[in-house]
PDB file of C-alpha atoms in Angstrom:
ATOM      1  CA  MET A 204      81.396  97.214 111.410  1.00 39.00           C
ATOM      2  CA  PRO A 205      83.644  98.106 108.254  1.00 38.00           C
ATOM      3  CA  VAL A 206      85.846  95.395 106.913  1.00 36.00           C
ATOM      4  CA  PRO A 207      88.935  97.070 105.519  1.00 38.00           C
ATOM      5  CA  ASP A 208      90.932  94.125 104.608  1.00 37.00           C
ATOM      6  CA  ALA A 209      88.280  92.051 103.157  1.00 35.00           C
ATOM      7  CA  PRO A 210      88.487  90.925  99.531  1.00 37.00           C
ATOM      8  CA  VAL A 211      86.858  92.901  96.768  1.00 40.00           C
ATOM      9  CA  THR A 212      83.792  91.296  95.750  1.00 40.00           C
ATOM     10  CA  GLY A 213      80.752  92.402  93.759  1.00 44.00           C
ATOM     11  CA  VAL A 214      77.533  93.043  95.882  1.00 40.00           C
ATOM     12  CA  PRO A 215      74.473  92.962  93.693  1.00 39.00           C
ATOM     13  CA  SER A 216      71.288  95.202  94.270  1.00 38.00           C
ATOM     14  CA  GLU A 217      68.089  93.719  95.334  1.00 41.00           C
ATOM     15  CA  PRO A 218      66.287  92.526  91.944  1.00 40.00           C
ATOM     16  CA  SER A 219      63.701  95.193  91.583  1.00 42.00           C
ATOM     17  CA  GLY A 220      63.615  96.449  88.076  1.00 42.00           C
ATOM     18  CA  PRO A 221      66.827  96.662  85.957  1.00 44.00           C
ATOM     19  CA  VAL A 222      69.848  94.912  87.618  1.00 44.00           C
ATOM     20  CA  ALA A 223      72.313  97.657  88.789  1.00 48.00           C
ATOM     21  CA  PRO A 224      76.006  97.484  87.413  1.00 57.00           C
ATOM     22  CA  VAL A 225      78.312  95.880  89.979  1.00 64.00           C
ATOM     23  CA  ARG A 226      81.538  97.494  90.719  1.00 76.00           C
ATOM     24  CA  PRO A 227      83.912  95.667  92.955  1.00 78.00           C
ATOM     25  CA  SER A 228      83.460  96.676  96.686  1.00 90.00           C
ATOM     26  CA  ARG A 229      84.690  95.613 100.011  1.00 92.00           C
ATOM     27  CA  LEU A 230      81.617  96.918 101.854  1.00 95.00           C
ATOM     28  CA  ASP A 231      80.832  94.723 105.259  1.00 93.00           C
ATOM     29  CA  PRO A 232      77.875  92.707 103.479  1.00 95.00           C
ATOM     30  CA  ALA A 233      75.685  93.339 106.625  1.00 95.00           C
ATOM     31  CA  ILE A 234      75.840  97.041 105.645  1.00 96.00           C
ATOM     32  CA  ALA A 235      75.559  96.044 101.804  1.00 95.00           C
ATOM     33  CA  ALA A 236      72.307  94.007 102.549  1.00 96.00           C
ATOM     34  CA  GLN A 237      70.739  96.943 104.292  1.00 96.00           C
ATOM     35  CA  LEU A 238      71.160  99.240 101.059  1.00 97.00           C
ATOM     36  CA  ARG A 239      68.301  99.665  98.566  1.00 97.00           C
ATOM     37  CA  ARG A 240      70.170 100.991  95.416  1.00 97.00           C
ATOM     38  CA  SER A 241      68.751 102.961  92.466  1.00 96.00           C
ATOM     39  CA  ALA A 242      68.773 101.031  89.031  1.00 95.00           C
ATOM     40  CA  ASP A 243      72.261 102.424  88.606  1.00 94.00           C
ATOM     41  CA  GLY A 244      73.512 100.833  91.888  1.00 95.00           C
ATOM     42  CA  LEU A 245      73.589 104.230  93.810  1.00 97.00           C
ATOM     43  CA  VAL A 246      72.282 105.555  97.100  1.00 98.00           C
ATOM     44  CA  ALA A 247      71.577 109.435  97.390  1.00 98.00           C
ATOM     45  CA  ALA A 248      74.034 110.510 100.159  1.00 98.00           C
ATOM     46  CA  VAL A 249      72.795 113.795 101.939  1.00 98.00           C
ATOM     47  CA  VAL A 250      75.665 115.678 103.414  1.00 98.00           C
ATOM     48  CA  ARG A 251      75.432 118.123 106.452  1.00 98.00           C
ATOM     49  CA  ALA A 252      77.561 120.062 108.603  1.00 98.00           C
ATOM     50  CA  HIS A 253      78.238 118.155 111.805  1.00 98.00           C
ATOM     51  CA  ASP A 254      78.115 121.121 114.005  1.00 97.00           C
ATOM     52  CA  SER A 255      75.146 123.237 112.669  1.00 97.00           C
ATOM     53  CA  GLY A 256      73.173 120.647 110.762  1.00 97.00           C
ATOM     54  CA  GLU A 257      73.056 122.880 107.790  1.00 97.00           C
ATOM     55  CA  VAL A 258      72.584 120.677 104.663  1.00 98.00           C
ATOM     56  CA  LEU A 259      75.624 121.188 102.288  1.00 98.00           C
ATOM     57  CA  MET A 260      75.123 119.097  99.315  1.00 98.00           C
ATOM     58  CA  VAL A 261      73.914 115.743  97.726  1.00 98.00           C
ATOM     59  CA  ALA A 262      75.902 113.378  96.171  1.00 98.00           C
ATOM     60  CA  TRP A 263      75.742 109.283  95.061  1.00 98.00           C
ATOM     61  CA  MET A 264      77.706 106.360  96.823  1.00 97.00           C
ATOM     62  CA  ASP A 265      77.918 102.959  95.518  1.00 96.00           C
ATOM     63  CA  ASP A 266      79.007 100.159  97.902  1.00 96.00           C
ATOM     64  CA  GLU A 267      82.633 100.851  97.584  1.00 96.00           C
ATOM     65  CA  ALA A 268      82.075 104.724  98.044  1.00 97.00           C
ATOM     66  CA  LEU A 269      80.511 103.933 101.257  1.00 97.00           C
ATOM     67  CA  HIS A 270      83.213 101.361 102.117  1.00 97.00           C
ATOM     68  CA  ARG A 271      85.893 104.067 101.630  1.00 97.00           C
ATOM     69  CA  THR A 272      84.206 106.729 103.392  1.00 98.00           C
ATOM     70  CA  LEU A 273      83.515 104.503 106.436  1.00 97.00           C
ATOM     71  CA  THR A 274      87.109 103.017 106.662  1.00 97.00           C
ATOM     72  CA  THR A 275      89.118 106.338 105.772  1.00 97.00           C
ATOM     73  CA  GLY A 276      86.695 109.029 107.413  1.00 98.00           C
ATOM     74  CA  ARG A 277      87.131 111.097 104.234  1.00 98.00           C
ATOM     75  CA  ALA A 278      83.773 111.509 102.099  1.00 98.00           C
ATOM     76  CA  THR A 279      84.034 109.524  98.822  1.00 98.00           C
ATOM     77  CA  TYR A 280      81.597 109.614  95.992  1.00 98.00           C
ATOM     78  CA  TRP A 281      80.763 108.031  92.792  1.00 96.00           C
ATOM     79  CA  SER A 282      80.606 110.576  89.967  1.00 94.00           C
ATOM     80  CA  ARG A 283      77.932 109.731  87.604  1.00 93.00           C
ATOM     81  CA  SER A 284      79.211 111.931  84.826  1.00 92.00           C
ATOM     82  CA  ARG A 285      82.868 111.101  85.141  1.00 92.00           C
ATOM     83  CA  ARG A 286      82.027 107.528  86.187  1.00 93.00           C
ATOM     84  CA  GLU A 287      84.907 107.265  88.861  1.00 94.00           C
ATOM     85  CA  TYR A 288      85.202 107.708  92.492  1.00 96.00           C
ATOM     86  CA  TRP A 289      86.076 111.049  94.042  1.00 95.00           C
ATOM     87  CA  VAL A 290      87.288 112.196  97.503  1.00 97.00           C
ATOM     88  CA  LYS A 291      85.545 115.409  98.337  1.00 96.00           C
ATOM     89  CA  GLY A 292      88.432 117.992  98.388  1.00 94.00           C
ATOM     90  CA  ALA A 293      91.061 115.926  96.625  1.00 94.00           C
ATOM     91  CA  THR A 294      91.572 118.625  93.757  1.00 91.00           C
ATOM     92  CA  SER A 295      89.843 121.616  95.443  1.00 92.00           C
ATOM     93  CA  GLY A 296      91.161 121.500  99.177  1.00 95.00           C
ATOM     94  CA  HIS A 297      87.648 121.699 100.114  1.00 96.00           C
ATOM     95  CA  HIS A 298      87.709 118.639 102.357  1.00 97.00           C
ATOM     96  CA  GLN A 299      84.983 116.793 104.363  1.00 98.00           C
ATOM     97  CA  TYR A 300      85.975 114.722 107.469  1.00 98.00           C
ATOM     98  CA  VAL A 301      83.278 112.322 108.091  1.00 98.00           C
ATOM     99  CA  ARG A 302      81.895 112.435 111.774  1.00 98.00           C
ATOM    100  CA  SER A 303      78.962 109.958 111.260  1.00 98.00           C
ATOM    101  CA  VAL A 304      76.899 108.084 108.430  1.00 98.00           C
ATOM    102  CA  ALA A 305      73.507 106.901 109.185  1.00 98.00           C
ATOM    103  CA  LEU A 306      71.022 105.077 106.975  1.00 98.00           C
ATOM    104  CA  ASP A 307      67.394 106.093 106.481  1.00 97.00           C
ATOM    105  CA  CYS A 308      64.664 103.765 107.407  1.00 97.00           C
ATOM    106  CA  ASP A 309      64.037 102.512 103.856  1.00 96.00           C
ATOM    107  CA  GLY A 310      67.845 102.142 103.057  1.00 96.00           C
ATOM    108  CA  ASP A 311      67.708 104.126 100.080  1.00 97.00           C
ATOM    109  CA  ALA A 312      69.472 107.343 101.505  1.00 98.00           C
ATOM    110  CA  LEU A 313      72.439 108.093 103.618  1.00 98.00           C
ATOM    111  CA  LEU A 314      73.087 111.078 105.950  1.00 98.00           C
ATOM    112  CA  VAL A 315      76.693 111.916 106.188  1.00 98.00           C
ATOM    113  CA  SER A 316      77.523 114.485 108.860  1.00 98.00           C
ATOM    114  CA  VAL A 317      81.124 116.076 108.270  1.00 98.00           C
ATOM    115  CA  ASP A 318      83.268 118.696 109.364  1.00 98.00           C
ATOM    116  CA  GLN A 319      83.595 120.816 106.198  1.00 98.00           C
ATOM    117  CA  VAL A 320      86.747 122.653 105.356  1.00 97.00           C
ATOM    118  CA  GLY A 321      85.857 125.527 102.689  1.00 95.00           C
ATOM    119  CA  ALA A 322      83.051 125.452 100.503  1.00 96.00           C
ATOM    120  CA  ALA A 323      80.871 122.101  99.856  1.00 97.00           C
ATOM    121  CA  CYS A 324      79.640 123.410  96.606  1.00 95.00           C
ATOM    122  CA  HIS A 325      81.656 123.145  93.371  1.00 91.00           C
ATOM    123  CA  THR A 326      80.708 126.772  92.507  1.00 94.00           C
ATOM    124  CA  GLY A 327      82.678 128.144  95.586  1.00 94.00           C
ATOM    125  CA  HIS A 328      79.422 128.625  97.735  1.00 96.00           C
ATOM    126  CA  ARG A 329      79.451 126.947 101.523  1.00 96.00           C
ATOM    127  CA  THR A 330      76.178 124.868 100.423  1.00 97.00           C
ATOM    128  CA  CYS A 331      74.914 123.771  97.078  1.00 97.00           C
ATOM    129  CA  PHE A 332      71.586 124.987  98.399  1.00 97.00           C
ATOM    130  CA  PHE A 333      71.976 128.816  97.966  1.00 95.00           C
ATOM    131  CA  THR A 334      69.247 129.381  95.363  1.00 96.00           C
ATOM    132  CA  GLU A 335      65.872 130.218  97.068  1.00 95.00           C
ATOM    133  CA  LEU A 336      62.601 129.530  95.210  1.00 96.00           C
ATOM    134  CA  PRO A 337      59.663 131.418  95.650  1.00 95.00           C
ATOM    135  CA  VAL A 338      56.662 129.337  97.654  1.00 93.00           C
ATOM    136  CA  THR A 339      53.446 130.923  96.663  1.00 93.00           C
ATOM    137  CA  GLY A 340      50.749 128.154  97.670  1.00 88.00           C
ATOM    138  CA  ALA A 341      51.767 127.887 101.518  1.00 70.00           C
ATOM    139  CA  GLU A 342      50.102 129.453 104.142  1.00 74.00           C
ATOM    140  CA  ALA A 343      52.114 131.424 106.589  1.00 60.00           C
TER     141      ALA A 343
END
């Protein structure tokens, strides 16, 4: 259960390699304890359309981005390049309204089901997965 009014505290990663940078977070400690973060403190977020199941994009969340997503219902991510939080659609108008969030069995990936308004991809495509690659080794 999210804790929207909890004080902001750092939630360190499990020590399994380099120590992840800690950004302040209000994420429920019970949820934070289930996450297995990358060396930079992030968890992959696979985003799909709630109605069709179509995979729209992959982004990254830290504890605070997940907290904001769970408590606002708006998909919020951590931008690795800009090193800041971004709410999907804040500048593009292509919003993601969160319907559900699930954690995978290992705790290292999230499945975010959204109602997508407009394109999910920054290129203007509905999904980021629009480039098909040839598969030549598979038997049909």
